[in-house]
XYZ file of C-alpha atoms in Angstrom:
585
model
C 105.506 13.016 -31.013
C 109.041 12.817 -32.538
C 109.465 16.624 -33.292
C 108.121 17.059 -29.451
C 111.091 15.197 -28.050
C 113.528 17.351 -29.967
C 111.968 20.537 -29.111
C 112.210 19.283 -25.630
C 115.677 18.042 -26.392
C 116.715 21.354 -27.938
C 115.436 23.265 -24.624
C 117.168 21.278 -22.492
C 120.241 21.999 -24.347
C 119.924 25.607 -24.456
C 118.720 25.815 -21.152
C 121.704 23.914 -19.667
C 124.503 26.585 -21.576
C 122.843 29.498 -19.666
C 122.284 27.670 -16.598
C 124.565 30.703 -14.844
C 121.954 33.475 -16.119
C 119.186 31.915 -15.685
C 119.141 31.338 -11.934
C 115.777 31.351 -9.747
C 117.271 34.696 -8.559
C 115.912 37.199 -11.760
C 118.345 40.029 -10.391
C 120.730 37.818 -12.163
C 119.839 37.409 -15.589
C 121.675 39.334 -18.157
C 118.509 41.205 -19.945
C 120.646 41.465 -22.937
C 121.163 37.509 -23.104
C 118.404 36.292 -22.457
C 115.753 38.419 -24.262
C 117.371 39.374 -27.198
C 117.143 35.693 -28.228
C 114.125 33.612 -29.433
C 116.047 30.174 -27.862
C 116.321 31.500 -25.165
C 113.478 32.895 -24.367
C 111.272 30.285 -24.729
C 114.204 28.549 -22.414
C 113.581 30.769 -19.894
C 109.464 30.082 -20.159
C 110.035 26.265 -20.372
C 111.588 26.567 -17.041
C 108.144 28.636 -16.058
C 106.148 26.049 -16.845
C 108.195 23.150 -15.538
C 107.443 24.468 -12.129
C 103.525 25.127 -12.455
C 101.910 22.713 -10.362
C 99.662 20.806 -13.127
C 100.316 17.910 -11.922
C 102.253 17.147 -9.084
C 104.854 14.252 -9.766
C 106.349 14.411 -6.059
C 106.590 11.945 -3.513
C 107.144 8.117 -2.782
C 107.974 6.882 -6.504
C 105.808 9.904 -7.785
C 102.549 8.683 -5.804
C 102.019 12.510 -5.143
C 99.786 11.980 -8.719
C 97.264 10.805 -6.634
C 97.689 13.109 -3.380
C 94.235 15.382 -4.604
C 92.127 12.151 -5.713
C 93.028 10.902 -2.484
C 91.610 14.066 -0.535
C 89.040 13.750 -2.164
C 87.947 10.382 -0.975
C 88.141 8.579 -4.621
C 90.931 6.343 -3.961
C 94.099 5.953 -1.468
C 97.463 4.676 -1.715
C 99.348 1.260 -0.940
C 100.525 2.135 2.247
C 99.447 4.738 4.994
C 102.695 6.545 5.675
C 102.609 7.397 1.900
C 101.785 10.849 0.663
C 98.082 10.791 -0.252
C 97.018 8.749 2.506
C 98.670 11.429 4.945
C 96.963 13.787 2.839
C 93.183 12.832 4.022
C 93.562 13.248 7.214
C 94.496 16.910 7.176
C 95.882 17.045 10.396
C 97.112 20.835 9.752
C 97.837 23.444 12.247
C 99.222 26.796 11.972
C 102.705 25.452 13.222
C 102.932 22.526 10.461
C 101.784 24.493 8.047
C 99.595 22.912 4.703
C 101.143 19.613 4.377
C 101.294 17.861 1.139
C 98.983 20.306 -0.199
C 100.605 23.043 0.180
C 101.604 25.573 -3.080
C 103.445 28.905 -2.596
C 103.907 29.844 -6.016
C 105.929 33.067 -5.627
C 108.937 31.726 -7.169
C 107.194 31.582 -10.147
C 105.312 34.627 -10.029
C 108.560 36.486 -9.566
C 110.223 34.777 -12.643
C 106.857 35.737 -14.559
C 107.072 39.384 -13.467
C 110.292 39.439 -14.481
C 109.682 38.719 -17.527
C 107.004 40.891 -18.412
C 109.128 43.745 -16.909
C 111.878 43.304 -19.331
C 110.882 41.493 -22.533
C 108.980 44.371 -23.983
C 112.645 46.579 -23.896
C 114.370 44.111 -26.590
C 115.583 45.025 -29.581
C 115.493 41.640 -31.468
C 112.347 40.093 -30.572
C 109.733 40.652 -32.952
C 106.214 42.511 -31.301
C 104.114 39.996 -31.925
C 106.182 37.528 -30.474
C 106.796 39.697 -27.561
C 102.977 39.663 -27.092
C 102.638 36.283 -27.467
C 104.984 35.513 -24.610
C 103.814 37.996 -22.743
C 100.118 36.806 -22.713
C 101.603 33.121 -22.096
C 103.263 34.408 -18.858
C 99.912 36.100 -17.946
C 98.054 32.546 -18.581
C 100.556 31.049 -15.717
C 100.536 33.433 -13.155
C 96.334 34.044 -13.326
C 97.551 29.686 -13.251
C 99.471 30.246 -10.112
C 97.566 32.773 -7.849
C 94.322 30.356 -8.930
C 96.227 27.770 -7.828
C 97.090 29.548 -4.042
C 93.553 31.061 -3.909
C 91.788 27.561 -4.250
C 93.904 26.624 -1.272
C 94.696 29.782 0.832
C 91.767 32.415 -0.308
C 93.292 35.947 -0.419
C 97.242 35.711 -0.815
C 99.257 38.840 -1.340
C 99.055 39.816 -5.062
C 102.389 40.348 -6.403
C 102.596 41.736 -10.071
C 105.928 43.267 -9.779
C 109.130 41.968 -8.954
C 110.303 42.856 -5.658
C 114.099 44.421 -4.896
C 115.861 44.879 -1.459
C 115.471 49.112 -1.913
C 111.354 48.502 -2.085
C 109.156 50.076 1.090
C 108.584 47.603 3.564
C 104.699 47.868 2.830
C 105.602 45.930 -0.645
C 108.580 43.711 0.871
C 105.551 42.319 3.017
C 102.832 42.588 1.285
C 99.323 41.874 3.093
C 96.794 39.433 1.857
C 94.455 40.688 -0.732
C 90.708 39.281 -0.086
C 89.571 36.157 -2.048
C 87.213 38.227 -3.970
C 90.097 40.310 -4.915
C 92.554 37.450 -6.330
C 89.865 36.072 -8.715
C 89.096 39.610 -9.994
C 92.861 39.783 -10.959
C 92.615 36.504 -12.491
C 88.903 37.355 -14.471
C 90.746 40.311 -15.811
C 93.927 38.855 -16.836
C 92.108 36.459 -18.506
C 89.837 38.492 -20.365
C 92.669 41.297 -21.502
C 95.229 38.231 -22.791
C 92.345 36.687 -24.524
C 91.515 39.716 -26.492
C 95.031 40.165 -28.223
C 95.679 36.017 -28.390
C 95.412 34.290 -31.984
C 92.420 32.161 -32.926
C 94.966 28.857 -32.931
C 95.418 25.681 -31.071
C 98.876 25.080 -29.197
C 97.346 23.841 -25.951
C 97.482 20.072 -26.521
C 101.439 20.404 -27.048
C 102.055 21.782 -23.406
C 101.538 26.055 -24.556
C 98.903 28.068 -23.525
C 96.456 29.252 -26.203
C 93.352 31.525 -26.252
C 91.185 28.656 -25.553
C 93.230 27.905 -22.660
C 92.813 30.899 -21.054
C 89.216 30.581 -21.391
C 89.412 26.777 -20.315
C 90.523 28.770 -17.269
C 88.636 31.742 -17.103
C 85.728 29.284 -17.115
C 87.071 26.844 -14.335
C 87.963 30.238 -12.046
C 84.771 32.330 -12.287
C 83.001 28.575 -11.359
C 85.238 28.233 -8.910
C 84.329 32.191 -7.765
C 80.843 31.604 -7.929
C 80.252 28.773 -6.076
C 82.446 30.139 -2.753
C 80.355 32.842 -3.259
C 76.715 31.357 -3.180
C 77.356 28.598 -0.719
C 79.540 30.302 1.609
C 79.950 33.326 3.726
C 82.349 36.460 4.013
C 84.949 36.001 7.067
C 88.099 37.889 8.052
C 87.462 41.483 6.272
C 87.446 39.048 3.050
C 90.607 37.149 3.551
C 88.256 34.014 2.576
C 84.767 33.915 1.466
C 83.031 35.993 -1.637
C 80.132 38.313 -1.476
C 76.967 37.274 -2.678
C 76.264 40.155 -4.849
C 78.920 38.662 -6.830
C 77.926 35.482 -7.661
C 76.007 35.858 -10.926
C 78.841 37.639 -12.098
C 81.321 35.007 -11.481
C 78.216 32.438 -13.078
C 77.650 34.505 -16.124
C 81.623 34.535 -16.583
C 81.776 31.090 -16.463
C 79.497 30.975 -18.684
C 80.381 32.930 -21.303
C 83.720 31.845 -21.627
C 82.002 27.939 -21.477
C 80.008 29.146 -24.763
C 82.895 30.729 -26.484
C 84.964 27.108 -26.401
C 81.703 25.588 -27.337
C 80.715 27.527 -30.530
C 84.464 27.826 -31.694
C 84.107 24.503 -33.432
C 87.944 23.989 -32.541
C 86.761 20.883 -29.771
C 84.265 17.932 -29.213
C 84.527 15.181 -27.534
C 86.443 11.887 -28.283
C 84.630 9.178 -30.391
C 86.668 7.333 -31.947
C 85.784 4.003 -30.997
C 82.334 2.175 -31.134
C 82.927 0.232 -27.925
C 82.531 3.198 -25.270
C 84.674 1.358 -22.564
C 87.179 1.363 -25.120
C 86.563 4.796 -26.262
C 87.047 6.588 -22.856
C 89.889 4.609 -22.384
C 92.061 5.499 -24.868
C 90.476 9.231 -24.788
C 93.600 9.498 -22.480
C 96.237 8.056 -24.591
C 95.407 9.343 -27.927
C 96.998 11.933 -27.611
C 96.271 15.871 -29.408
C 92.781 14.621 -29.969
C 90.330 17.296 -30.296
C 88.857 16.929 -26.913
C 92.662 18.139 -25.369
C 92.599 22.211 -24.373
C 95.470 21.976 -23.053
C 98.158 19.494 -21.299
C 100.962 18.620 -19.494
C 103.468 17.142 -22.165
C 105.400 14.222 -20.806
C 107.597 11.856 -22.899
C 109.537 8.717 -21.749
C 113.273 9.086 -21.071
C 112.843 13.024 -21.832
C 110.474 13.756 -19.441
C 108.594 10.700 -18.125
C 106.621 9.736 -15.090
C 105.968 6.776 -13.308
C 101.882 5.980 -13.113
C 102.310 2.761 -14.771
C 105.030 1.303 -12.732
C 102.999 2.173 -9.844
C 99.566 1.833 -10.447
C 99.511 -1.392 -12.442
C 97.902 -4.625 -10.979
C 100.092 -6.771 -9.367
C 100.581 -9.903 -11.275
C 101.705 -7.976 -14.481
C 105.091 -6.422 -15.438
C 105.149 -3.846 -13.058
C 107.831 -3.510 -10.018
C 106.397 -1.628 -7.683
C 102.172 -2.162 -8.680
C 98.727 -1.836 -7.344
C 99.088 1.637 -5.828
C 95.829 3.278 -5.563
C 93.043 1.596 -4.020
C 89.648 2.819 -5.025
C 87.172 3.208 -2.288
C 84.157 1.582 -2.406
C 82.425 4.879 -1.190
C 83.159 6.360 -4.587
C 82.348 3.643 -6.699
C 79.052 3.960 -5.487
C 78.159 7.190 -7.699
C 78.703 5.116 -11.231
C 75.175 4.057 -11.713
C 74.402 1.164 -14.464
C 73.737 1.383 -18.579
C 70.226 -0.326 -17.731
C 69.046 3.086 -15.522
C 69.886 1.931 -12.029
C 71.427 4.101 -9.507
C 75.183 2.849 -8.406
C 73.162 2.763 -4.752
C 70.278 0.375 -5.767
C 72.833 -2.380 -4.585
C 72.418 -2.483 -1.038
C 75.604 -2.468 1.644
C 72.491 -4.578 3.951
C 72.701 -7.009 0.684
C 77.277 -7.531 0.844
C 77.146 -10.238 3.464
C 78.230 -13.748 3.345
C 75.226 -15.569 2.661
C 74.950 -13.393 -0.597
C 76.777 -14.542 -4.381
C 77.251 -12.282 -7.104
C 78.169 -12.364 -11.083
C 81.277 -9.929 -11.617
C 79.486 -8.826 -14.591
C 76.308 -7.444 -13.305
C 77.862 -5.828 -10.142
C 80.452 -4.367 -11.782
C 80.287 -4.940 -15.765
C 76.951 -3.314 -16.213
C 77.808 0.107 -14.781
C 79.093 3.263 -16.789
C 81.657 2.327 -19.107
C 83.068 5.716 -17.595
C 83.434 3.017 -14.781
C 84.985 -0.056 -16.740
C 87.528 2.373 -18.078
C 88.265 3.848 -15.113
C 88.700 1.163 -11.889
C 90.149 -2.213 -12.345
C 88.033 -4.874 -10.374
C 87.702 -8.544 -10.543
C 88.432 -9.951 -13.838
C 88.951 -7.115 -15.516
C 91.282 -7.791 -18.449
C 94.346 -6.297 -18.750
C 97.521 -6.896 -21.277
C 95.843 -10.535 -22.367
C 95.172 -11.533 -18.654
C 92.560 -11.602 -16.024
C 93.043 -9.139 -13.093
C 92.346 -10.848 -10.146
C 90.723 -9.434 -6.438
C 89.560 -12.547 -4.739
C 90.639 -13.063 -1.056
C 90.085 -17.551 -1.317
C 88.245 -19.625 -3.382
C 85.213 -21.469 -2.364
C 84.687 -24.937 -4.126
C 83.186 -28.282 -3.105
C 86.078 -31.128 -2.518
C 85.807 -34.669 -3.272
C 83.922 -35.149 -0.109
C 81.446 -33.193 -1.363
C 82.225 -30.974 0.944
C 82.049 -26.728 0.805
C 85.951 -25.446 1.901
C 87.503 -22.372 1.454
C 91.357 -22.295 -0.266
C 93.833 -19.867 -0.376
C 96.222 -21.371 -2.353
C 97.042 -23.650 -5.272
C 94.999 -23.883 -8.634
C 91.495 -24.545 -9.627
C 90.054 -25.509 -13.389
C 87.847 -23.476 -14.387
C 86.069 -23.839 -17.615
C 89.516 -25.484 -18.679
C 91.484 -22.054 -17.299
C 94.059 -22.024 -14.728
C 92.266 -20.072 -11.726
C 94.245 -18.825 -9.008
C 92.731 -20.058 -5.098
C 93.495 -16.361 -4.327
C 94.842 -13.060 -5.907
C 98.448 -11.220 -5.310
C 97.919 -9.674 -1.708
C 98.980 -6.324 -3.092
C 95.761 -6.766 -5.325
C 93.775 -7.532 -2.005
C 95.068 -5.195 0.335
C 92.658 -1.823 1.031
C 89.986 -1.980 -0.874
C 90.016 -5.215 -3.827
C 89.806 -2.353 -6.067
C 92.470 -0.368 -8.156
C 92.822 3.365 -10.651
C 93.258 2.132 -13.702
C 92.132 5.705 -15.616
C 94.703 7.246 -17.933
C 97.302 3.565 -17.857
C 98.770 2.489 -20.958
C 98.398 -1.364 -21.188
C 100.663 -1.646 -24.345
C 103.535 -0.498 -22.214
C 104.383 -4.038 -21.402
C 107.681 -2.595 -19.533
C 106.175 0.274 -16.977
C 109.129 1.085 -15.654
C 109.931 4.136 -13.227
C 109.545 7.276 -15.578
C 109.177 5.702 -18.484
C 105.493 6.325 -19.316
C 104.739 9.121 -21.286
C 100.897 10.437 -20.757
C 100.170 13.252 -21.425
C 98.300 14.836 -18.276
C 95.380 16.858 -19.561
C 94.714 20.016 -17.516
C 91.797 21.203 -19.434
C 89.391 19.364 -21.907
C 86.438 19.918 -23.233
C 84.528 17.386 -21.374
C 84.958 20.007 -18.316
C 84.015 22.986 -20.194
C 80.446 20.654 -21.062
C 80.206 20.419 -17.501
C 81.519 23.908 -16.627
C 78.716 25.239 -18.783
C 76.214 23.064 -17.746
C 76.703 24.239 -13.729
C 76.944 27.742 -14.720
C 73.474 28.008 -16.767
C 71.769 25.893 -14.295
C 72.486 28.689 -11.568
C 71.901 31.186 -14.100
C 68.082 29.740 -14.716
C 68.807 28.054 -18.084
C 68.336 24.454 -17.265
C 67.184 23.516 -20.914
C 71.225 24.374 -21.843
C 72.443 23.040 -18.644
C 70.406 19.657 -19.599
C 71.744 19.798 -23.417
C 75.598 19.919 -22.173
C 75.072 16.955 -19.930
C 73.516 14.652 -22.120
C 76.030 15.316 -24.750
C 78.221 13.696 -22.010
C 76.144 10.535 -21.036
C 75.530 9.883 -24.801
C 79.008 9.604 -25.316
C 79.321 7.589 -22.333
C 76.832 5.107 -23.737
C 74.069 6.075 -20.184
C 70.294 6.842 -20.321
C 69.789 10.567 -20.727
C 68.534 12.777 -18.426
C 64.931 14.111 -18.342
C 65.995 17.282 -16.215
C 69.132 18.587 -14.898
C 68.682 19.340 -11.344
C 71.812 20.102 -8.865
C 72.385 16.212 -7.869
C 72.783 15.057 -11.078
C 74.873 17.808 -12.462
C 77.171 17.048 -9.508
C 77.030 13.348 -10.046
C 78.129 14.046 -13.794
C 80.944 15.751 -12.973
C 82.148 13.648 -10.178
C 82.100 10.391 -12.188
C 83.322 12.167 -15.688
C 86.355 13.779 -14.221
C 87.170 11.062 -11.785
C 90.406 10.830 -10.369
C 91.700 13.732 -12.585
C 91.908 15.910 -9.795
C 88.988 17.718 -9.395
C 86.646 16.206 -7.065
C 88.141 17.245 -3.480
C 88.091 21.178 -4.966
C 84.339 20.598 -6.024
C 83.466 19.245 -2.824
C 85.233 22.560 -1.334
C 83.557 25.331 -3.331
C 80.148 23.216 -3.258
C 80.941 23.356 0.829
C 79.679 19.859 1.163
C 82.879 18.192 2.060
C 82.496 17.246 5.853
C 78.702 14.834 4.036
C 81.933 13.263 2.476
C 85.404 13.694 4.224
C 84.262 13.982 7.947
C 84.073 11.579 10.836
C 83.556 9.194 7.498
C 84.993 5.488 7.707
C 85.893 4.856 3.817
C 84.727 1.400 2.537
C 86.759 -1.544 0.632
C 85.422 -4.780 -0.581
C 86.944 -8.362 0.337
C 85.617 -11.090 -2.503
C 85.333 -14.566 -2.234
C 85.291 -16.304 -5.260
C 82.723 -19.376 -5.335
C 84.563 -21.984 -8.407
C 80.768 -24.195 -7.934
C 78.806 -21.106 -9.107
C 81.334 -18.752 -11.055
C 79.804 -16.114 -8.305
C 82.020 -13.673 -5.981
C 81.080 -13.439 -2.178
C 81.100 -9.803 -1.565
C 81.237 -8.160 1.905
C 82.235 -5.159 3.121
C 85.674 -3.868 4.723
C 86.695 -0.870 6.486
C 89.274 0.789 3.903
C 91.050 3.451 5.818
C 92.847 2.633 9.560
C 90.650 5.614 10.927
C 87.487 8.031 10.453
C 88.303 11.125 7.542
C 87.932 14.600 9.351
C 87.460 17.710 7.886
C 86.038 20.582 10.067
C 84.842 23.926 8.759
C 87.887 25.341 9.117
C 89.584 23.044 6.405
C 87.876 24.848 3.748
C 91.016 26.439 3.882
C 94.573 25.659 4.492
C 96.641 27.294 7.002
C 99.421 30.099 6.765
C 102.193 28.166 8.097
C 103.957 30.343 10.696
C 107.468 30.147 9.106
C 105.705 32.142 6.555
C 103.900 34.966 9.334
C 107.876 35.245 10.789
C 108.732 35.960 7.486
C 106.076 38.415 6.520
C 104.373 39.492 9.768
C 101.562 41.425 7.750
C 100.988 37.792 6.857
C 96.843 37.726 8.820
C 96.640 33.935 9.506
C 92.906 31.662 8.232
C 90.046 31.462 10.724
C 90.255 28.420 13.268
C 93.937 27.905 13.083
């Protein structure tokens, strides 16, 4: 970790002393500088990947880390005007443009093409280093346009960098089709993955040959799906044809198999307790499970999920962020076979009492590790949810209390949680958070944010050779998964439960609101939907929790059919009139 800081350090430094050449205006970069010069080159690519959208560490205090978990319906934020919770809604026109979720990535894509136009003309740089950067710069652009194409469909494809003197037909470019931006990513992929070494430099924040293919497999997935659940519109602009799909599949696939039988991944185990082992999966950091990640370390470059996501009641100043809706909780089924729905929403009424441990402490440990809920423990204390307690008096008679203290099994017990705990949903993220950082200050927690590992690539695989008609592989991958979970395996794999797997092993790491896009099932989960919370009562006679039902979100989610997509704002039609806007904006 030490020699990461410096090299960070060191980039910084030489970054800063050329911060007149290199502007975000390539025209002005003195060729001879900057790529004659090994420092300074990977300067200039630093500053590349600093503005790839891996992770986006925006907004409110940073809360923009959970803007695409909270699309996705797997947890809001503290407070409504805040980023993710505006975010839901998707109230987008043509005239606002994509809100929150919008990416433009042309900045980048020009500083990319830049460099690929000019670093092959030095003098100093040694070929295969040339090639290596080159094929890194590749990686983040096929990055980029994925990144605009999972949003936008077809965006103009730029691959050269654009000057004042150029026709007007490449000054404004027209859309290419959707079909047409994966292609260029497949085929990026596959030529930079031809000429990259057999090595590992993913888990320290560069891309690698297995990160491309972590890619290449997400992509053609991606590419495959739009194109067998969906349909062509706008001469292409957004849909894929059908006679493509088992293309896209068998890419997928392929590149899925080639991670796989490398031998340079597997999954986490290094812990017998499997709560504890998918916990720290995410804070061990460089384990063999990492493709590739987001490097962040505190003071150098640190972000701020602890300070806002930790339970109130702890260290942190500005805690609890991140609700997690009931709605989602509902797809962790239990160790003992039963489905996360066998618990009734007739059965959470007042008249009904149950132990913590069996509604909540007997489902995945994928879930344990994942969402803090009542008495969960955390940094040598109990987390607490409960709105009142409900005891019998002296009287002998049943009252409810919302404040002062309670002895419970000689234990002080609170009459009633922090509100902060209680407000939304009684339920809280608490995937990827470091409890020994007993100080989580504002960016001073240094997680590493994993963009690819191999627990997707399982999963990638799995999805692709089901639709390819080898279910016996697709049921191999997934209970490699669930074994390492600590579930029952599966006796088949069938669509559902493929989904399911996915859903509740990637949770809140961004994924889930794109799957529910390219499956084209969003609107069963993100329209006219009213997102659930729980309120819990905790009854001191009984050591049982009253649990009923509350409504988590102010209003209903919507998300018609034309949401698929986002719109072309119109700042960016005046711009570039050839510019064709999305259907149904």
């Amino acid at each position: 970790m030490k020699s990461r800081i410096l090299l960070l350090m060191l980039l910084t430094i030489v970054f800063a002393s050329c911060e007149e050449q290199l502007t975000k205006t390539p025209d002005f970069i003195s060729e001879g500088v900057v790529f004659e010069d090994e420092n300074l080159t990977e300067a200039y690519l630093a500053n590349v990947y600093s503005d790839m959208l891996f992770i986006d560490v925006g907004g409110e205090a940073q809360n923009n880390m959970g803007m695409i978990p909270a699309a996705g319906a797997e947890h809001i934020n503290f407070a409504n005007w805040q980023t993710p919770n505006t975010t839901y809604s998707r109230s987008y026109t043509a005239a606002s443009g994509a809100g929150p979720l919008d990416y433009w990535g042309y900045n980048s894509i020009r500083d990319i093409n830049y460099l690929l136009e000019n670093i092959g003309s030095s003098k100093s740089l040694d070929d295969s280093y040339i090639l290596q950067k080159m094929n890194e710069a590749r990686f983040l652009r096929a990055y980029a346009y994925f990144q605009m194409v999972i949003r936008f469909g077809g965006v103009p494809l730029i691959t050269k960098v654009q000057s004042v003197d150029d026709p007007e037909s490449e000054l404004y470019p027209s859309r290419a089709t959707e079909e047409e931006i994966y292609n260029f990513i497949v085929t990026e992929l596959d030529e930079i993955i031809a000429t990259m070494p057999d090595q590992k430099t993913g888990a320290a924040g560069r891309a690698d040959k297995y990160t491309a293919l972590a890619l290449l497999s997400r992509a053609s997935l991606y590419a495959a799906s739009i194109g067998n659940f969906s349909t062509v519109q706008a001469d292409g602009l957004v849909g894929i044809s059908s006679g493509s799909t088992q293309d896209f599949y068998q890419k997928s696939y392929n590149a899925s198999k080639e991670i796989i039988e490398s031998g340079m991944f597997s999954l986490y185990e290094k812990h017998e307790d499997k709560m504890v082992n998918f916990s720290q999966l995410f804070l061990d950091e460089g384990n063999d499970e990492v493709i590739f990640a987001e490097v962040f370390e505190p003071i150098v470059k640190g972000h701020s999920l602890d300070n806002i996501a930790t339970p109130a009641g702890f260290a942190a100043t500005w805690n609890s962020n991140f609700p997690v809706l009931y709605d989602f909780v509902e797809l962790f089924d239990f160790v003992d076979g039963r489905k996360g729905t066998d618990i009734s929403r007739d059965d959470l009424i007042a008249s009904n009492s149950w132990e913590i441990e069996d509604f909540f402490g007997k489902r995945d440990p994928r879930f344990r590790a994942s969402v803090f809920y009542p008495e969960s423990t955390w940094q040598g204390g109990l987390v607490y949810f409960h709105s009142s307690t409900i005891y019998t008096n002296d009287e002998g008679e049943r009252v409810s209390a919302t404040s002062g203290t309670f002895d419970r099994n000689g234990e002080v017990w609170p009459a009633s949680c922090h509100p902060r705990n209680v407000r939304n949903t009684a339920l809280l993220l608490r995937k990827k958070l470091d409890e020994t950082n007993l100080e989580p200050l504002s960016g001073r927690s240094g997680q590493d944010f994993y963009v690819f590992r191999y627990a997707e690539t399982l999963l990638n695989y799995a999805e692709a050779a089901f639709y390819l008609g080898k279910t016996g592989e697709a049921l191999v991958a997934l209970n490699e998964l669930r074994e390492r979970a600590g579930m029952p395996t599966l006796a088949e794999a069938t669509e559902a439960n493929i989904r399911q797997e996915r859903q509740v092993e990637l949770a809140f790491e961004s994924q889930r609101f794109w799957d529910l896009i390219r499956w084209r099932i969003a609107p069963q989960y993100l329209d006219n939907v009213r997102t659930k919370g729980l309120v819990f009562n905790y009854d001191l006679d009984n050591d049982k929790y009253v649990i009923t039902l509350k409504n988590a979100e102010g209003v209903s989610r919507v998300f018609g059919p034309e949401r698929y997509y986002l719109p072309i704002s119109l700042g960016r039609i005046a711009d570039n009139p050839n510019l064709k806007q999305n259907p149904g904006y």
